[in-house]
Amino acid sequence: MAKLRPEQLAESLGKGLVPLYLVSGEEPLLVQEACDQIRATARQQGFTERELFHTDTAGFDWSQLLSATNSLSLFAERKILEVRIPNAKPGDKGGKALQEVAQAPAEDNLLLVVTGKLDRNALKAKWLKALEKAGHHIQVWPVSPAQLPRWIAQRMKSAGLSADSAAIDLLASRVEGNLLAAAQEIEKLKLLSDSPQITTELMASVVADSARYDVFGLVDRALHGDARAAARSLHGLREEGSEPLALLWALARDIRALVQITQAQSQGQDFSRAAQAAGIWPKRQPLIQGALRRLKPAQLQQLLRKANGIDRATKGMRAADPWDELLDLTLNLAGVQSLHPQNERLALKL
C-alpha cells in the first residue's frame, strides 16, 4: 500500500490500522519505537494477544506461522503475529509462507514483520512485494553524522526541550552516532533541568561521564578484550538500576556490526569501507578491528544467537536470568569462551 518513514507512522496509524506492517532497518532504537507504536495502536483496537516468531532460532518451522494465521484464538480475541527476521532473508520456505499470509490476511490478525536492513536482492523479492502490497513498509535508515544534530534537536523538541547549536553539537559528539545513548541523555536532561532551554553548560555537565559506569564503556571494554573490566562495568550498571534490554541493545548493535564487516571482508571489501557501511565511526574502528582479529565468524554467529535468546528472556519468553546471560555474552565478546555451541543451543530452547 505505502512506504512510510518512521516520522510518518503516527499519522498513518491515526487513520486506522492496515492488516500488515513491515518494519526494516538496522537502527535498533528507531525500529523498536516504530514497532511499539504499531503494537500500542493495535492493543487499543482490541488486538490483545501476541505471538512472536524468531526465524533465526534452531528448529524454527515456517508452518508455525501458517498454523497461527489459520487458527482461531481460544477466547476469540484478535492477535498480533510478530515475525522477526534479523538477517532479512527468510529463504524459499519463508518467502512462500509470507506471500501466502500476505495474499489472504485473516481479519482478526495483524501481521508485524521485523527485519534487519534489506539488501538489493531482498528489495526485489516476491515476498517483499507481497508484503508491501498488503500493508505498509516502514523503512528505517541510519542517521548519518551530518544528520545527527538535527535528529537530536527534533528529539529534544518532542521532549519539550530546546538547545542552541553548540549544546546539540556537544551531545552529538558525545554519543558518536548511538541514538539510544542520545535518547537516554535527553531523558536525563528532562529530569535535571528546571527550564526547557538547555544551556551548553548544563549539557556539558550532564553528558560528561557523570555515572560511575556507562553502557558504552561496557561494550568498549568487552571489544578491547578486557573481560575483568567489562564484567565490573556490567555489575556496576546492574547496581545502578540499568535495564537489561538497554545493555543488550548496545552489545547486540556492535555484534551485528562485527558480523556485517566480516561478511563484507569475505567478499573482498576492505575493512575501512566495510566498517563505514556498518555505521562504525572512525574513532572506534581500531577497537572493532582488534575485536575482529580475536573473534571468528562462527563465534560471532553464536553471539548473535545468544543475544536473541537474551532478548526473549528479558520479555519473559525464556526461563533464564537476563543478567546471568548478559554476563556470558559480555565475557564471550571479550574472548572468554564460556559458551559451547551444543550446550547453548539446548539452553536457548528453554
Coordinates of C-alpha atoms in Angstrom, one line a residue:
M1 CA 0.0 0.0 0.0
A2 CA 2.6 2.5 1.0
K3 CA 6.2 3.0 2.1
L4 CA 6.5 5.2 5.2
R5 CA 9.3 7.0 7.0
P6 CA 9.2 6.4 10.8
E7 CA 8.1 10.0 11.4
Q8 CA 5.0 9.4 9.1
L9 CA 3.9 6.3 11.1
A10 CA 1.9 8.1 13.8
E11 CA -0.2 10.0 11.4
S12 CA -0.9 6.8 9.4
L13 CA -1.8 4.9 12.5
G14 CA -4.2 7.7 13.4
K15 CA -6.1 7.0 10.2
G16 CA -6.5 3.3 11.1
L17 CA -4.6 0.0 11.0
V18 CA -3.8 -2.0 7.9
P19 CA -3.6 -5.8 8.0
L20 CA 0.2 -5.9 7.7
Y21 CA 3.3 -3.9 8.7
L22 CA 6.8 -4.5 7.7
V23 CA 9.5 -2.6 9.7
S24 CA 13.0 -2.9 8.3
G25 CA 16.3 -1.3 9.2
E26 CA 19.5 -1.6 11.3
E27 CA 18.9 1.2 13.8
P28 CA 17.6 -0.6 16.9
L29 CA 16.1 2.3 18.7
L30 CA 14.0 3.5 15.7
V31 CA 13.0 0.0 14.7
Q32 CA 11.9 -0.7 18.3
E33 CA 9.9 2.6 18.6
A34 CA 8.1 2.0 15.3
C35 CA 7.1 -1.5 16.4
D36 CA 6.0 -0.1 19.8
Q37 CA 3.7 2.4 18.1
I38 CA 2.1 -0.3 16.0
R39 CA 1.6 -2.6 18.9
A40 CA 0.1 0.2 21.1
T41 CA -2.4 1.2 18.4
A42 CA -3.3 -2.5 17.9
R43 CA -3.9 -3.0 21.6
Q44 CA -6.2 0.0 21.6
Q45 CA -8.2 -1.6 18.8
G46 CA -8.6 -5.0 20.5
F47 CA -5.5 -7.0 19.5
T48 CA -5.0 -8.3 23.0
E49 CA -3.0 -11.4 22.1
R50 CA 0.6 -11.6 20.6
E51 CA 2.5 -14.5 19.2
L52 CA 6.2 -14.0 18.5
F53 CA 8.2 -15.9 15.9
H54 CA 12.0 -15.8 15.8
T55 CA 13.1 -17.2 12.4
D56 CA 16.8 -17.4 13.4
T57 CA 16.2 -19.9 16.2
A58 CA 17.2 -23.5 15.8
G59 CA 14.3 -25.7 14.7
F60 CA 12.0 -22.9 13.5
D61 CA 9.4 -24.1 11.0
W62 CA 7.5 -21.6 8.9
S63 CA 4.5 -23.8 9.1
Q64 CA 4.2 -22.5 12.7
L65 CA 3.3 -19.1 11.3
L66 CA 0.8 -20.5 8.8
S67 CA -0.9 -22.5 11.6
A68 CA -1.1 -19.5 13.8
T69 CA -2.6 -17.5 10.9
N70 CA -5.3 -20.0 10.3
S71 CA -6.1 -20.9 13.9
L72 CA -8.8 -19.1 15.9
S73 CA -7.9 -17.8 19.4
L74 CA -9.2 -19.8 22.3
F75 CA -11.0 -16.7 23.5
A76 CA -11.9 -15.4 20.1
E77 CA -9.6 -12.4 20.6
R78 CA -7.7 -10.5 17.9
K79 CA -4.0 -11.1 17.9
I80 CA -0.7 -9.7 16.6
L81 CA 1.6 -12.2 14.8
E82 CA 5.1 -10.8 15.0
V83 CA 7.8 -12.3 12.8
R84 CA 11.4 -11.3 13.4
I85 CA 13.9 -12.0 10.6
P86 CA 17.2 -10.4 11.8
N87 CA 19.1 -11.2 8.6
A88 CA 16.2 -10.1 6.3
K89 CA 16.5 -13.4 4.4
P90 CA 13.5 -15.7 5.0
G91 CA 14.7 -18.3 2.4
D92 CA 12.5 -20.1 0.0
K93 CA 10.1 -21.6 2.5
G94 CA 9.8 -18.4 4.5
G95 CA 9.3 -16.3 1.3
K96 CA 6.4 -18.6 0.2
A97 CA 4.9 -18.5 3.7
L98 CA 5.0 -14.7 3.9
Q99 CA 3.5 -14.5 0.4
E100 CA 0.7 -16.9 1.4
V101 CA -0.1 -14.9 4.6
A102 CA 0.0 -11.6 2.7
Q103 CA -2.3 -12.7 0.0
A104 CA -5.1 -13.6 2.4
P105 CA -4.7 -11.8 5.7
A106 CA -7.0 -13.0 8.4
E107 CA -9.5 -10.4 9.7
D108 CA -8.6 -11.0 13.3
N109 CA -4.9 -11.0 12.9
L110 CA -2.3 -8.2 12.4
L111 CA 1.0 -9.3 10.9
L112 CA 4.1 -7.4 12.0
V113 CA 7.3 -8.4 10.2
V114 CA 10.5 -7.0 11.6
T115 CA 13.8 -7.4 9.6
G116 CA 17.3 -6.1 9.5
K117 CA 18.5 -4.0 6.6
L118 CA 17.1 -5.2 3.3
D119 CA 19.8 -5.6 0.6
R120 CA 19.3 -5.1 -3.1
N121 CA 18.1 -8.7 -3.7
A122 CA 15.6 -8.6 -0.9
L123 CA 14.1 -5.4 -2.2
K124 CA 13.3 -7.2 -5.5
A125 CA 12.0 -10.4 -3.8
K126 CA 8.4 -11.6 -4.3
W127 CA 7.8 -12.0 -0.6
L128 CA 8.7 -8.3 0.0
K129 CA 6.5 -7.1 -2.9
A130 CA 3.6 -9.2 -1.5
L131 CA 4.0 -7.7 2.0
E132 CA 4.2 -4.1 0.6
K133 CA 1.1 -4.7 -1.5
A134 CA -0.9 -6.0 1.6
G135 CA 0.3 -3.3 4.1
H136 CA 2.7 -0.6 5.0
H137 CA 6.5 -0.8 4.8
I138 CA 8.3 1.4 7.4
Q139 CA 11.9 1.7 6.3
V140 CA 14.4 2.8 9.0
W141 CA 17.6 4.3 7.7
P142 CA 20.7 5.0 9.8
V143 CA 21.1 8.6 11.0
S144 CA 24.4 9.9 9.5
P145 CA 26.8 12.1 11.4
A146 CA 25.6 15.1 9.4
Q147 CA 22.0 14.3 10.2
L148 CA 22.6 13.6 13.9
P149 CA 22.4 17.2 15.3
R150 CA 19.0 17.7 13.5
W151 CA 17.8 14.4 14.9
I152 CA 18.8 15.4 18.4
A153 CA 17.1 18.8 18.0
Q154 CA 13.8 17.1 16.9
R155 CA 14.0 14.6 19.7
M156 CA 14.5 17.3 22.2
K157 CA 11.6 19.3 20.8
S158 CA 9.4 16.2 21.2
A159 CA 10.5 16.0 24.8
G160 CA 9.6 19.7 25.4
L161 CA 13.2 20.9 25.4
S162 CA 15.3 23.1 23.2
A163 CA 19.0 23.9 23.0
D164 CA 21.4 26.0 20.9
S165 CA 23.6 24.5 18.2
A166 CA 26.7 24.4 20.5
A167 CA 24.9 22.3 23.1
I168 CA 23.4 20.0 20.4
D169 CA 26.8 19.5 18.8
L170 CA 28.3 18.7 22.2
L171 CA 25.7 15.9 22.7
A172 CA 26.2 14.6 19.1
S173 CA 30.0 14.3 19.6
R174 CA 29.5 12.5 23.0
V175 CA 27.2 9.8 21.6
E176 CA 29.1 9.2 18.3
G177 CA 26.0 8.2 16.4
N178 CA 24.4 6.0 19.0
L179 CA 20.8 7.0 19.0
L180 CA 19.9 5.1 22.1
A181 CA 22.6 6.9 24.1
A182 CA 21.3 10.2 22.7
A183 CA 17.7 9.4 23.7
Q184 CA 18.9 8.4 27.2
E185 CA 20.8 11.7 27.7
I186 CA 17.7 13.7 26.6
E187 CA 15.6 11.8 29.1
K188 CA 18.2 12.7 31.8
L189 CA 18.0 16.4 30.8
K190 CA 14.2 16.4 31.3
L191 CA 14.8 15.2 34.8
L192 CA 17.7 17.5 35.7
S193 CA 16.7 20.8 34.1
D194 CA 14.4 23.4 35.6
S195 CA 14.0 25.1 32.3
P196 CA 13.0 23.8 28.8
Q197 CA 16.0 25.7 27.4
I198 CA 19.2 23.6 27.8
T199 CA 22.4 25.6 28.0
T200 CA 25.7 24.5 26.8
E201 CA 27.0 24.4 30.4
L202 CA 24.2 22.1 31.5
M203 CA 24.6 19.9 28.5
A204 CA 28.4 19.6 29.3
S205 CA 27.7 18.7 32.9
V206 CA 25.0 16.1 32.0
V207 CA 26.7 14.3 29.1
A208 CA 30.1 14.1 30.9
D209 CA 30.8 10.7 32.4
S210 CA 28.6 11.6 35.5
A211 CA 27.8 7.9 36.2
R212 CA 30.5 5.6 37.5
Y213 CA 29.7 3.1 34.8
D214 CA 28.2 3.7 31.3
V215 CA 26.8 1.3 28.8
F216 CA 29.2 2.2 26.0
G217 CA 32.2 1.8 28.3
L218 CA 31.0 -1.7 29.0
V219 CA 30.8 -2.5 25.3
D220 CA 34.2 -1.0 24.5
R221 CA 35.9 -2.9 27.4
A222 CA 34.4 -6.1 26.0
L223 CA 35.6 -5.3 22.5
H224 CA 39.0 -4.5 23.8
G225 CA 39.2 -8.0 25.3
D226 CA 39.3 -6.8 28.9
A227 CA 36.9 -9.3 30.4
R228 CA 37.6 -8.4 34.0
A229 CA 36.8 -4.7 33.5
A230 CA 33.8 -5.5 31.3
A231 CA 32.3 -7.7 34.0
R232 CA 32.9 -5.0 36.6
S233 CA 31.1 -2.5 34.4
L234 CA 28.2 -4.8 33.9
H235 CA 27.9 -5.4 37.7
G236 CA 28.1 -1.6 38.3
L237 CA 25.3 -0.9 35.7
R238 CA 23.1 -3.5 37.4
E239 CA 23.7 -1.9 40.8
E240 CA 22.8 1.5 39.3
G241 CA 19.4 0.2 38.1
S242 CA 20.1 -0.1 34.4
E243 CA 17.6 -2.0 32.3
P244 CA 19.0 -5.3 30.8
L245 CA 17.3 -4.5 27.4
A246 CA 19.3 -1.2 27.1
L247 CA 22.6 -3.1 27.7
L248 CA 21.6 -5.8 25.2
W249 CA 20.8 -3.2 22.5
A250 CA 24.3 -1.7 22.9
L251 CA 26.1 -5.1 22.9
A252 CA 24.0 -6.5 20.0
R253 CA 24.5 -3.4 17.9
D254 CA 28.2 -3.9 17.8
I255 CA 28.0 -7.7 17.4
R256 CA 25.8 -7.2 14.3
A257 CA 28.3 -4.6 13.0
L258 CA 31.1 -7.2 13.5
V259 CA 29.2 -9.8 11.6
Q260 CA 28.4 -7.3 8.8
I261 CA 32.1 -6.3 8.5
T262 CA 33.2 -9.9 8.5
Q263 CA 30.8 -10.8 5.7
A264 CA 31.8 -7.8 3.6
Q265 CA 35.5 -8.6 4.1
S266 CA 34.9 -12.2 3.0
Q267 CA 33.6 -10.7 -0.3
G268 CA 36.7 -8.7 -0.9
Q269 CA 35.8 -5.4 0.7
D270 CA 38.5 -3.6 2.6
F271 CA 38.0 -3.0 6.4
S272 CA 37.6 0.8 6.3
R273 CA 34.8 0.7 3.8
A274 CA 33.1 -2.2 5.4
A275 CA 33.3 -0.5 8.9
Q276 CA 31.9 2.7 7.5
A277 CA 29.0 0.8 5.9
A278 CA 28.3 -0.9 9.2
G279 CA 28.0 2.5 10.9
I280 CA 31.3 2.4 12.8
W281 CA 32.8 5.8 13.4
P282 CA 36.5 6.3 12.5
K283 CA 37.4 6.8 16.2
R284 CA 36.1 3.3 17.0
Q285 CA 37.4 1.4 14.0
P286 CA 40.7 0.4 15.6
L287 CA 38.7 -1.1 18.5
I288 CA 36.5 -3.0 16.1
Q289 CA 39.5 -4.2 14.1
G290 CA 41.1 -5.6 17.2
A291 CA 38.0 -7.5 18.1
L292 CA 37.7 -9.0 14.7
R293 CA 41.3 -10.3 14.9
R294 CA 40.2 -12.2 18.1
L295 CA 36.7 -13.3 17.2
K296 CA 36.0 -15.8 14.4
P297 CA 32.8 -15.7 12.2
A298 CA 31.4 -18.8 13.9
Q299 CA 31.8 -17.2 17.3
L300 CA 30.1 -14.0 16.1
Q301 CA 27.1 -16.0 14.9
Q302 CA 27.0 -17.8 18.2
L303 CA 27.0 -14.4 20.0
L304 CA 24.1 -13.2 17.8
R305 CA 22.1 -16.3 18.8
K306 CA 22.9 -15.7 22.4
A307 CA 21.7 -12.0 22.1
N308 CA 18.5 -13.2 20.6
G309 CA 17.9 -15.6 23.5
I310 CA 18.6 -12.8 26.0
D311 CA 16.0 -10.6 24.2
R312 CA 13.4 -13.4 24.7
A313 CA 14.5 -13.8 28.4
T314 CA 14.0 -10.1 29.1
K315 CA 10.5 -10.4 27.8
G316 CA 9.6 -13.5 29.9
M317 CA 9.6 -15.8 26.9
R318 CA 12.5 -18.0 28.2
A319 CA 13.2 -19.3 31.7
A320 CA 16.5 -17.7 32.1
D321 CA 18.1 -14.8 34.1
P322 CA 18.9 -12.0 31.7
W323 CA 21.7 -10.7 33.9
D324 CA 23.5 -14.1 34.0
E325 CA 23.1 -14.4 30.3
L326 CA 24.3 -10.8 29.7
L327 CA 27.5 -11.7 31.7
D328 CA 28.0 -14.7 29.4
L329 CA 27.5 -12.6 26.3
T330 CA 29.9 -9.9 27.6
L331 CA 32.6 -12.4 28.6
N332 CA 32.5 -14.2 25.3
L333 CA 32.6 -10.9 23.4
A334 CA 35.7 -10.2 25.4
G335 CA 37.2 -13.5 24.4
V336 CA 36.4 -15.8 27.4
Q337 CA 35.0 -18.9 25.8
S338 CA 32.3 -19.9 28.2
L339 CA 29.7 -20.8 25.5
H340 CA 29.7 -24.2 24.0
P341 CA 27.7 -24.4 20.8
Q342 CA 25.8 -27.6 21.6
N343 CA 25.0 -26.6 25.2
E344 CA 24.0 -23.1 24.1
R345 CA 21.5 -24.5 21.5
L346 CA 19.9 -26.5 24.3
A347 CA 19.8 -23.6 26.6
L348 CA 18.2 -21.3 24.1
K349 CA 15.3 -23.7 23.7
L350 CA 14.3 -23.3 27.3

